Amino acid sequence: MQHAILRFGWVEPDGLNGLPRQMSETRTTLQAAALATSEAARETDPGFLWDFWYPAVRSEAIRGHRLVTAMLLEVPLVLGRTAQGHAFAMRDSCPHRGIPLSYGHFDGQTVECSYHGWRFEACTAQCVEIPSLTSQDKLKVDRVFAGHYPCEERDGYVWVYMTAPGTRVPENVPAAPALPVFSKNYKSAQLACELPSHIDHGIIGLMDPAHGPFVHQSWFWRSRHSIHAKEKQFEPIPYGFRMSPHSPSSNSAPYQLLRKMTGEGVTTTIDFVLPNMRLEEIHSGKLWFSSRATVTPIRRDLCRIDFVAAWNLFFLPVFLFRWFGKTFLRQDQQTMIRQAEGLKYDPHLMLIDDADRPAKWYFALKANLLEARRTGSAMAHPMTGPVTLRWRS
Ligand code: FES
Ligand SMILES: [Fe+2]
């Protein structure tokens, strides 16, 4: 798979005499995200955000004494569940000679390497036995650890806290993200799809408001002729931005249906939060729909969208939601597959106002976070207050 080089230019209408000024994006984060296929470029920073939770696999994938593999941020992982029911995530590599631990044996407590039988306690990754040692040997077995990562289950996913290579697990790891729900009883569903894209393209595709009329034309959603001017208010939130509560687009049939059902107004709020999360809440009277999409980097040229939704809309059965959701994701996926074809040849790209402003905020948030971590200072927010964006979609 070829890699994209993310080189964006953008046009800002803030030239001295009001003329657009072509700006070349030179910020280091974009260069850090720059990718190439050459061996030299493999050494470059792939632009991942470490020290965040990422969903690795669905909870149902780890059961019994099964060892399951996954990859996050180009780190191979082996996951499983102890006899007590705790999910664990280790680096899928034996610290002795590097053979994947997933070829080994798991007894519900310890993972035994398939090569020389070293055994590691699953949750701490601490070595408990090196079978070749004799009573003469001085090696302290309990000082040997395999790589391991904090692991929590939420909303049917096994989340792994991806600490940066060569760093220790911090003392205070925040709780893994949870999908907001607004009543005791609700239905929920999960969907996933892989995109042959760098994480940044996956994310800006996720927040892109202008592709709807072209990519998501469906009889049940909208036609391209319904395109019209929109004006949305955005505000800064920690690590991200919010499309302030508003009545959703009148050109989408499901919202019209919801309005008819409750006889009340519909409001929707959409947040984007670093590293990779889009959260949407829709409320109308007592009815609600809540969803979260995360774009998780697997490798620099591959990411995965995990979409989870919960709702108490009595008229929306799970199978119907899954059908709608799959249609949407397939449309995005097909577009990203085609985009990857174009990105192989290292094109220059553009971010335009206002439709690509959220993408610019994403890049700026990412750059500011990395800068704050580098310097130990507070993270600057790219937005100073509420902003109104206008586009047609
Ligand atoms: S490689 Fe795992 S025990 Fe030797
Ligand atoms: Fe889309």
GROMACS .gro file of C-alpha atoms and ligand atoms in nm:
model
  398
    1MET     CA    1   0.000   0.000   0.000
    2GLN     CA    2   0.130   0.339  -0.094
    3HIS     CA    3   0.127   0.627   0.149
    4ALA     CA    4  -0.020   0.968   0.116
    5ILE     CA    5   0.191   1.275   0.163
    6LEU     CA    6  -0.022   1.528   0.340
    7ARG     CA    7   0.076   1.856   0.191
    8PHE     CA    8  -0.196   2.111   0.214
    9GLY     CA    9  -0.195   2.463   0.083
   10TRP     CA   10  -0.479   2.686   0.175
   11VAL     CA   11  -0.621   3.018   0.073
   12GLU     CA   12  -0.691   3.274   0.342
   13PRO     CA   13  -0.886   3.587   0.261
   14ASP     CA   14  -0.672   3.796   0.491
   15GLY     CA   15  -0.423   3.948   0.247
   16LEU     CA   16  -0.338   4.311   0.311
   17ASN     CA   17  -0.575   4.446   0.051
   18GLY     CA   18  -0.837   4.181   0.092
   19LEU     CA   19  -0.695   3.964  -0.185
   20PRO     CA   20  -0.666   3.596  -0.113
   21ARG     CA   21  -0.320   3.500  -0.008
   22GLN     CA   22  -0.195   3.158  -0.100
   23MET     CA   23  -0.048   3.008   0.210
   24SER     CA   24   0.174   2.713   0.212
   25GLU     CA   25   0.120   2.496   0.516
   26THR     CA   26   0.455   2.455   0.679
   27ARG     CA   27   0.360   2.350   1.025
   28THR     CA   28   0.568   2.066   1.155
   29THR     CA   29   0.272   1.846   1.234
   30LEU     CA   30   0.187   1.822   0.867
   31GLN     CA   31   0.541   1.736   0.786
   32ALA     CA   32   0.539   1.489   1.069
   33ALA     CA   33   0.232   1.338   0.910
   34ALA     CA   34   0.403   1.334   0.574
   35LEU     CA   35   0.438   0.984   0.450
   36ALA     CA   36   0.628   0.810   0.180
   37THR     CA   37   0.705   0.462   0.069
   38SER     CA   38   1.082   0.488   0.065
   39GLU     CA   39   1.287   0.321   0.334
   40ALA     CA   40   1.414   0.659   0.454
   41ALA     CA   41   1.061   0.786   0.500
   42ARG     CA   42   0.970   0.487   0.711
   43GLU     CA   43   1.196   0.639   0.974
   44THR     CA   44   0.987   0.958   0.979
   45ASP     CA   45   0.722   1.022   1.239
   46PRO     CA   46   0.395   0.879   1.111
   47GLY     CA   47   0.198   1.152   1.290
   48PHE     CA   48   0.028   0.936   1.552
   49LEU     CA   49  -0.102   1.080   1.879
   50TRP     CA   50   0.025   0.870   2.168
   51ASP     CA   51  -0.105   0.861   2.525
   52PHE     CA   52  -0.470   0.827   2.432
   53TRP     CA   53  -0.723   0.544   2.439
   54TYR     CA   54  -0.797   0.366   2.113
   55PRO     CA   55  -1.047   0.085   2.052
   56ALA     CA   56  -0.854  -0.231   1.959
   57VAL     CA   57  -1.114  -0.507   1.915
   58ARG     CA   58  -1.476  -0.576   2.001
   59SER     CA   59  -1.526  -0.719   2.350
   60GLU     CA   60  -1.694  -1.030   2.211
   61ALA     CA   61  -1.373  -1.120   2.026
   62ILE     CA   62  -1.191  -1.211   2.348
   63ARG     CA   63  -1.339  -1.511   2.520
   64GLY     CA   64  -1.219  -1.835   2.674
   65HIS     CA   65  -0.846  -1.885   2.654
   66ARG     CA   66  -0.827  -1.732   2.311
   67LEU     CA   67  -0.543  -1.491   2.226
   68VAL     CA   68  -0.645  -1.229   1.971
   69THR     CA   69  -0.412  -1.003   1.773
   70ALA     CA   70  -0.467  -0.641   1.675
   71MET     CA   71  -0.254  -0.352   1.562
   72LEU     CA   72  -0.278   0.006   1.687
   73LEU     CA   73  -0.041   0.285   1.578
   74GLU     CA   74   0.182   0.022   1.415
   75VAL     CA   75   0.219  -0.161   1.746
   76PRO     CA   76   0.130  -0.530   1.727
   77LEU     CA   77  -0.084  -0.633   2.023
   78VAL     CA   78  -0.205  -0.957   2.171
   79LEU     CA   79  -0.526  -0.937   2.369
   80GLY     CA   80  -0.720  -1.177   2.583
   81ARG     CA   81  -0.934  -1.212   2.891
   82THR     CA   82  -0.824  -1.366   3.220
   83ALA     CA   83  -1.026  -1.631   3.401
   84GLN     CA   84  -1.146  -1.345   3.629
   85GLY     CA   85  -1.281  -1.165   3.323
   86HIS     CA   86  -1.021  -0.885   3.294
   87ALA     CA   87  -0.921  -0.783   2.945
   88PHE     CA   88  -0.548  -0.742   2.889
   89ALA     CA   89  -0.325  -0.611   2.611
   90MET     CA   90   0.041  -0.698   2.569
   91ARG     CA   91   0.284  -0.613   2.296
   92ASP     CA   92   0.272  -0.913   2.065
   93SER     CA   93   0.641  -0.979   2.098
   94CYS     CA   94   0.832  -1.190   2.347
   95PRO     CA   95   1.100  -0.983   2.523
   96HIS     CA   96   1.339  -1.279   2.486
   97ARG     CA   97   1.365  -1.322   2.107
   98GLY     CA   98   1.069  -1.130   1.974
   99ILE     CA   99   0.846  -1.413   1.853
  100PRO     CA  100   0.480  -1.306   1.875
  101LEU     CA  101   0.335  -1.411   2.209
  102SER     CA  102   0.009  -1.479   2.026
  103TYR     CA  103   0.165  -1.808   1.905
  104GLY     CA  104   0.192  -1.910   2.269
  105HIS     CA  105  -0.048  -2.065   2.512
  106PHE     CA  106  -0.280  -1.885   2.753
  107ASP     CA  107  -0.419  -2.070   3.054
  108GLY     CA  108  -0.647  -1.795   3.181
  109GLN     CA  109  -0.372  -1.646   3.399
  110THR     CA  110  -0.038  -1.649   3.220
  111VAL     CA  111   0.077  -1.635   2.861
  112GLU     CA  112   0.345  -1.892   2.778
  113CYS     CA  113   0.580  -1.814   2.489
  114SER     CA  114   0.588  -2.080   2.218
  115TYR     CA  115   0.969  -2.062   2.175
  116HIS     CA  116   1.135  -2.123   2.516
  117GLY     CA  117   0.830  -2.132   2.738
  118TRP     CA  118   0.881  -1.812   2.935
  119ARG     CA  119   0.557  -1.733   3.112
  120PHE     CA  120   0.411  -1.387   3.173
  121GLU     CA  121   0.130  -1.286   3.405
  122ALA     CA  122  -0.132  -1.155   3.158
  123CYS     CA  123  -0.240  -0.825   3.320
  124THR     CA  124   0.101  -0.703   3.442
  125ALA     CA  125   0.312  -0.878   3.174
  126GLN     CA  126   0.556  -0.969   3.452
  127CYS     CA  127   0.763  -1.279   3.387
  128VAL     CA  128   0.682  -1.561   3.630
  129GLU     CA  129   0.890  -1.843   3.488
  130ILE     CA  130   1.195  -1.903   3.267
  131PRO     CA  131   1.208  -2.282   3.234
  132SER     CA  132   1.575  -2.299   3.126
  133LEU     CA  133   1.707  -2.146   3.450
  134THR     CA  134   1.886  -2.371   3.697
  135SER     CA  135   1.925  -2.314   4.071
  136GLN     CA  136   2.271  -2.167   3.992
  137ASP     CA  137   2.127  -1.884   3.782
  138LYS     CA  138   2.111  -1.536   3.931
  139LEU     CA  139   1.864  -1.382   3.684
  140LYS     CA  140   1.569  -1.222   3.866
  141VAL     CA  141   1.273  -1.353   3.671
  142ASP     CA  142   1.031  -1.100   3.821
  143ARG     CA  143   1.239  -0.813   3.680
  144VAL     CA  144   1.156  -0.925   3.328
  145PHE     CA  145   0.847  -0.776   3.165
  146ALA     CA  146   0.683  -0.807   2.828
  147GLY     CA  147   0.541  -0.485   2.681
  148HIS     CA  148   0.193  -0.413   2.808
  149TYR     CA  149  -0.071  -0.142   2.791
  150PRO     CA  150  -0.362  -0.031   3.009
  151CYS     CA  151  -0.680  -0.193   2.887
  152GLU     CA  152  -1.048  -0.119   2.962
  153GLU     CA  153  -1.381  -0.232   2.818
  154ARG     CA  154  -1.651   0.021   2.726
  155ASP     CA  155  -1.951   0.012   2.497
  156GLY     CA  156  -1.856  -0.332   2.372
  157TYR     CA  157  -1.496  -0.243   2.278
  158VAL     CA  158  -1.162  -0.330   2.432
  159TRP     CA  159  -0.981   0.004   2.459
  160VAL     CA  160  -0.605   0.018   2.487
  161TYR     CA  161  -0.415   0.319   2.620
  162MET     CA  162  -0.128   0.358   2.376
  163THR     CA  163   0.171   0.495   2.559
  164ALA     CA  164   0.450   0.632   2.342
  165PRO     CA  165   0.728   0.387   2.255
  166GLY     CA  166   0.996   0.382   2.522
  167THR     CA  167   0.780   0.549   2.788
  168ARG     CA  168   0.631   0.403   3.105
  169VAL     CA  169   0.260   0.372   3.174
  170PRO     CA  170   0.173   0.697   3.361
  171GLU     CA  171   0.039   0.684   3.718
  172ASN     CA  172  -0.291   0.847   3.633
  173VAL     CA  173  -0.441   0.707   3.319
  174PRO     CA  174  -0.779   0.874   3.249
  175ALA     CA  175  -1.087   0.652   3.216
  176ALA     CA  176  -1.158   0.514   2.868
  177PRO     CA  177  -1.425   0.709   2.674
  178ALA     CA  178  -1.791   0.611   2.720
  179LEU     CA  179  -2.078   0.683   2.482
  180PRO     CA  180  -2.331   0.923   2.646
  181VAL     CA  181  -2.677   0.768   2.689
  182PHE     CA  182  -2.992   0.943   2.815
  183SER     CA  183  -3.236   0.679   2.941
  184LYS     CA  184  -3.227   0.343   3.112
  185ASN     CA  185  -3.351   0.145   2.816
  186TYR     CA  186  -3.207   0.183   2.473
  187LYS     CA  187  -3.093  -0.008   2.169
  188SER     CA  188  -2.740   0.004   2.040
  189ALA     CA  189  -2.533  -0.113   1.748
  190GLN     CA  190  -2.174  -0.110   1.633
  191LEU     CA  191  -2.027  -0.092   1.287
  192ALA     CA  192  -1.673  -0.081   1.159
  193CYS     CA  193  -1.493  -0.029   0.834
  194GLU     CA  194  -1.130   0.002   0.730
  195LEU     CA  195  -1.000   0.287   0.521
  196PRO     CA  196  -0.676   0.265   0.319
  197SER     CA  197  -0.580   0.609   0.446
  198HIS     CA  198  -0.353   0.794   0.678
  199ILE     CA  199  -0.530   0.883   1.003
  200ASP     CA  200  -0.542   1.252   0.909
  201HIS     CA  201  -0.733   1.183   0.588
  202GLY     CA  202  -0.965   0.950   0.777
  203ILE     CA  203  -1.040   1.223   1.030
  204ILE     CA  204  -1.084   1.515   0.797
  205GLY     CA  205  -1.310   1.293   0.587
  206LEU     CA  206  -1.515   1.227   0.900
  207MET     CA  207  -1.564   1.597   0.976
  208ASP     CA  208  -1.600   1.714   0.616
  209PRO     CA  209  -1.940   1.883   0.569
  210ALA     CA  210  -1.922   1.931   0.191
  211HIS     CA  211  -1.910   1.574   0.060
  212GLY     CA  212  -2.262   1.480   0.171
  213PRO     CA  213  -2.454   1.574  -0.144
  214PHE     CA  214  -2.203   1.389  -0.364
  215VAL     CA  215  -2.097   1.085  -0.163
  216HIS     CA  216  -2.409   1.018   0.045
  217GLN     CA  217  -2.682   1.041  -0.214
  218SER     CA  218  -2.945   0.789  -0.112
  219TRP     CA  219  -3.318   0.789  -0.155
  220PHE     CA  220  -3.364   0.762   0.222
  221TRP     CA  221  -3.126   1.043   0.303
  222ARG     CA  222  -3.104   1.316   0.044
  223SER     CA  223  -3.044   1.394  -0.322
  224ARG     CA  224  -2.773   1.618  -0.459
  225HIS     CA  225  -3.037   1.867  -0.568
  226SER     CA  226  -3.121   1.946  -0.208
  227ILE     CA  227  -2.787   2.127  -0.171
  228HIS     CA  228  -2.834   2.464  -0.002
  229ALA     CA  229  -2.646   2.726   0.197
  230LYS     CA  230  -2.589   2.644   0.561
  231GLU     CA  231  -2.462   2.845   0.850
  232LYS     CA  232  -2.341   2.671   1.166
  233GLN     CA  233  -2.202   2.802   1.489
  234PHE     CA  234  -1.889   2.639   1.632
  235GLU     CA  235  -1.729   2.683   1.971
  236PRO     CA  236  -1.405   2.565   2.129
  237ILE     CA  237  -1.414   2.278   2.383
  238PRO     CA  238  -1.117   2.113   2.554
  239TYR     CA  239  -0.910   1.923   2.293
  240GLY     CA  240  -1.164   1.996   2.024
  241PHE     CA  241  -1.458   2.194   1.894
  242ARG     CA  242  -1.834   2.175   1.898
  243MET     CA  243  -2.096   2.245   1.639
  244SER     CA  244  -2.329   2.424   1.881
  245PRO     CA  245  -2.678   2.278   1.941
  246HIS     CA  246  -2.893   2.352   1.637
  247SER     CA  247  -3.185   2.216   1.436
  248PRO     CA  248  -3.045   1.968   1.188
  249SER     CA  249  -3.067   2.003   0.815
  250SER     CA  250  -3.424   2.014   0.686
  251ASN     CA  251  -3.321   1.819   0.375
  252SER     CA  252  -3.270   1.489   0.558
  253ALA     CA  253  -3.574   1.264   0.574
  254PRO     CA  254  -3.501   1.095   0.912
  255TYR     CA  255  -3.500   1.430   1.093
  256GLN     CA  256  -3.833   1.522   0.937
  257LEU     CA  257  -3.971   1.190   1.059
  258LEU     CA  258  -3.843   1.249   1.411
  259ARG     CA  259  -3.999   1.595   1.418
  260LYS     CA  260  -4.334   1.444   1.310
  261MET     CA  261  -4.314   1.170   1.575
  262THR     CA  262  -4.256   1.392   1.875
  263GLY     CA  263  -4.422   1.710   1.753
  264GLU     CA  264  -4.123   1.884   1.909
  265GLY     CA  265  -3.813   2.047   1.773
  266VAL     CA  266  -3.501   1.846   1.701
  267THR     CA  267  -3.162   1.961   1.822
  268THR     CA  268  -2.830   1.811   1.738
  269THR     CA  269  -2.485   1.877   1.882
  270ILE     CA  270  -2.166   1.748   1.724
  271ASP     CA  271  -1.828   1.744   1.895
  272PHE     CA  272  -1.488   1.662   1.763
  273VAL     CA  273  -1.233   1.571   2.029
  274LEU     CA  274  -0.869   1.470   1.993
  275PRO     CA  275  -0.729   1.231   1.914
  276ASN     CA  276  -0.995   1.093   1.682
  277MET     CA  277  -1.351   1.120   1.804
  278ARG     CA  278  -1.674   1.257   1.661
  279LEU     CA  279  -1.968   1.254   1.900
  280GLU     CA  280  -2.321   1.340   1.797
  281GLU     CA  281  -2.629   1.381   2.013
  282ILE     CA  282  -2.977   1.427   1.874
  283HIS     CA  283  -3.269   1.509   2.101
  284SER     CA  284  -3.638   1.561   2.033
  285GLY     CA  285  -3.865   1.560   2.336
  286LYS     CA  286  -3.786   1.239   2.529
  287LEU     CA  287  -3.637   1.072   2.225
  288TRP     CA  288  -3.264   1.070   2.172
  289PHE     CA  289  -2.995   0.927   1.949
  290SER     CA  290  -2.629   0.930   2.046
  291SER     CA  291  -2.338   0.818   1.834
  292ARG     CA  292  -1.963   0.811   1.836
  293ALA     CA  293  -1.728   0.757   1.548
  294THR     CA  294  -1.359   0.706   1.614
  295VAL     CA  295  -1.093   0.682   1.347
  296THR     CA  296  -0.810   0.467   1.476
  297PRO     CA  297  -0.469   0.449   1.315
  298ILE     CA  298  -0.367   0.088   1.251
  299ARG     CA  299  -0.068   0.165   1.031
  300ARG     CA  300   0.032   0.489   0.864
  301ASP     CA  301  -0.154   0.379   0.552
  302LEU     CA  302  -0.453   0.217   0.718
  303CYS     CA  303  -0.713   0.328   0.967
  304ARG     CA  304  -1.047   0.195   1.091
  305ILE     CA  305  -1.372   0.373   1.166
  306ASP     CA  306  -1.555   0.229   1.465
  307PHE     CA  307  -1.909   0.358   1.486
  308VAL     CA  308  -2.126   0.295   1.789
  309ALA     CA  309  -2.476   0.433   1.834
  310ALA     CA  310  -2.741   0.413   2.105
  311TRP     CA  311  -3.100   0.533   2.083
  312ASN     CA  312  -3.447   0.508   2.234
  313LEU     CA  313  -3.632   0.575   1.908
  314PHE     CA  314  -3.897   0.302   1.922
  315PHE     CA  315  -3.946   0.316   1.546
  316LEU     CA  316  -3.581   0.242   1.466
  317PRO     CA  317  -3.502  -0.130   1.488
  318VAL     CA  318  -3.138  -0.235   1.508
  319PHE     CA  319  -3.141  -0.411   1.169
  320LEU     CA  320  -3.267  -0.098   0.995
  321PHE     CA  321  -3.008   0.120   1.164
  322ARG     CA  322  -2.734  -0.123   1.066
  323TRP     CA  323  -2.853  -0.116   0.708
  324PHE     CA  324  -2.850   0.267   0.696
  325GLY     CA  325  -2.517   0.280   0.876
  326LYS     CA  326  -2.351   0.026   0.650
  327THR     CA  327  -2.470   0.212   0.342
  328PHE     CA  328  -2.315   0.532   0.474
  329LEU     CA  329  -1.987   0.374   0.573
  330ARG     CA  330  -1.958   0.193   0.241
  331GLN     CA  331  -2.004   0.522   0.058
  332ASP     CA  332  -1.725   0.681   0.262
  333GLN     CA  333  -1.504   0.376   0.227
  334GLN     CA  334  -1.538   0.364  -0.148
  335THR     CA  335  -1.450   0.733  -0.167
  336MET     CA  336  -1.140   0.683   0.050
  337ILE     CA  337  -1.029   0.385  -0.162
  338ARG     CA  338  -1.053   0.606  -0.469
  339GLN     CA  339  -0.879   0.893  -0.290
  340ALA     CA  340  -0.589   0.660  -0.200
  341GLU     CA  341  -0.543   0.597  -0.572
  342GLY     CA  342  -0.484   0.968  -0.627
  343LEU     CA  343  -0.269   1.015  -0.319
  344LYS     CA  344  -0.014   0.760  -0.443
  345TYR     CA  345   0.130   1.025  -0.670
  346ASP     CA  346   0.196   1.280  -0.400
  347PRO     CA  347  -0.039   1.557  -0.513
  348HIS     CA  348  -0.057   1.904  -0.362
  349LEU     CA  349  -0.382   1.943  -0.172
  350MET     CA  350  -0.593   2.235  -0.054
  351LEU     CA  351  -0.800   2.327   0.247
  352ILE     CA  352  -1.056   2.596   0.168
  353ASP     CA  353  -1.272   2.820   0.384
  354ASP     CA  354  -1.525   2.769   0.528
  355ALA     CA  355  -1.597   2.406   0.443
  356ASP     CA  356  -1.248   2.286   0.539
  357ARG     CA  357  -1.211   2.506   0.846
  358PRO     CA  358  -1.286   2.213   1.082
  359ALA     CA  359  -1.000   2.024   0.913
  360LYS     CA  360  -0.770   2.322   0.975
  361TRP     CA  361  -0.876   2.324   1.341
  362TYR     CA  362  -0.795   1.955   1.364
  363PHE     CA  363  -0.443   2.006   1.230
  364ALA     CA  364  -0.393   2.307   1.457
  365LEU     CA  365  -0.523   2.119   1.764
  366LYS     CA  366  -0.288   1.835   1.689
  367ALA     CA  367   0.010   2.066   1.639
  368ASN     CA  368  -0.071   2.261   1.956
  369LEU     CA  369  -0.108   1.943   2.161
  370LEU     CA  370   0.229   1.812   2.043
  371GLU     CA  371   0.385   2.150   2.113
  372ALA     CA  372   0.234   2.165   2.463
  373ARG     CA  373   0.362   1.816   2.538
  374ARG     CA  374   0.706   1.905   2.404
  375THR     CA  375   0.738   2.223   2.607
  376GLY     CA  376   0.534   2.123   2.911
  377SER     CA  377   0.322   2.437   2.872
  378ALA     CA  378  -0.059   2.463   2.854
  379MET     CA  379  -0.213   2.370   2.522
  380ALA     CA  380  -0.317   2.670   2.314
  381HIS     CA  381  -0.659   2.639   2.145
  382PRO     CA  382  -0.674   2.742   1.780
  383MET     CA  383  -1.017   2.904   1.836
  384THR     CA  384  -1.052   3.211   2.054
  385GLY     CA  385  -1.432   3.195   2.076
  386PRO     CA  386  -1.748   3.105   1.884
  387VAL     CA  387  -1.719   3.112   1.505
  388THR     CA  388  -1.989   3.096   1.240
  389LEU     CA  389  -1.903   2.892   0.931
  390ARG     CA  390  -2.097   2.901   0.607
  391TRP     CA  391  -2.099   2.646   0.328
  392ARG     CA  392  -2.339   2.481   0.083
  393SER     CA  393  -2.424   2.115   0.127
  394FES     S1  394   1.138  -1.609   2.248
  394FES    FE1  395   0.990  -1.621   2.395
  394FES     S2  396   1.073  -1.748   2.544
  394FES    FE2  397   1.232  -1.725   2.402
  395FE      FE  398  -1.925   1.065   0.487
   0.00000   0.00000   0.00000
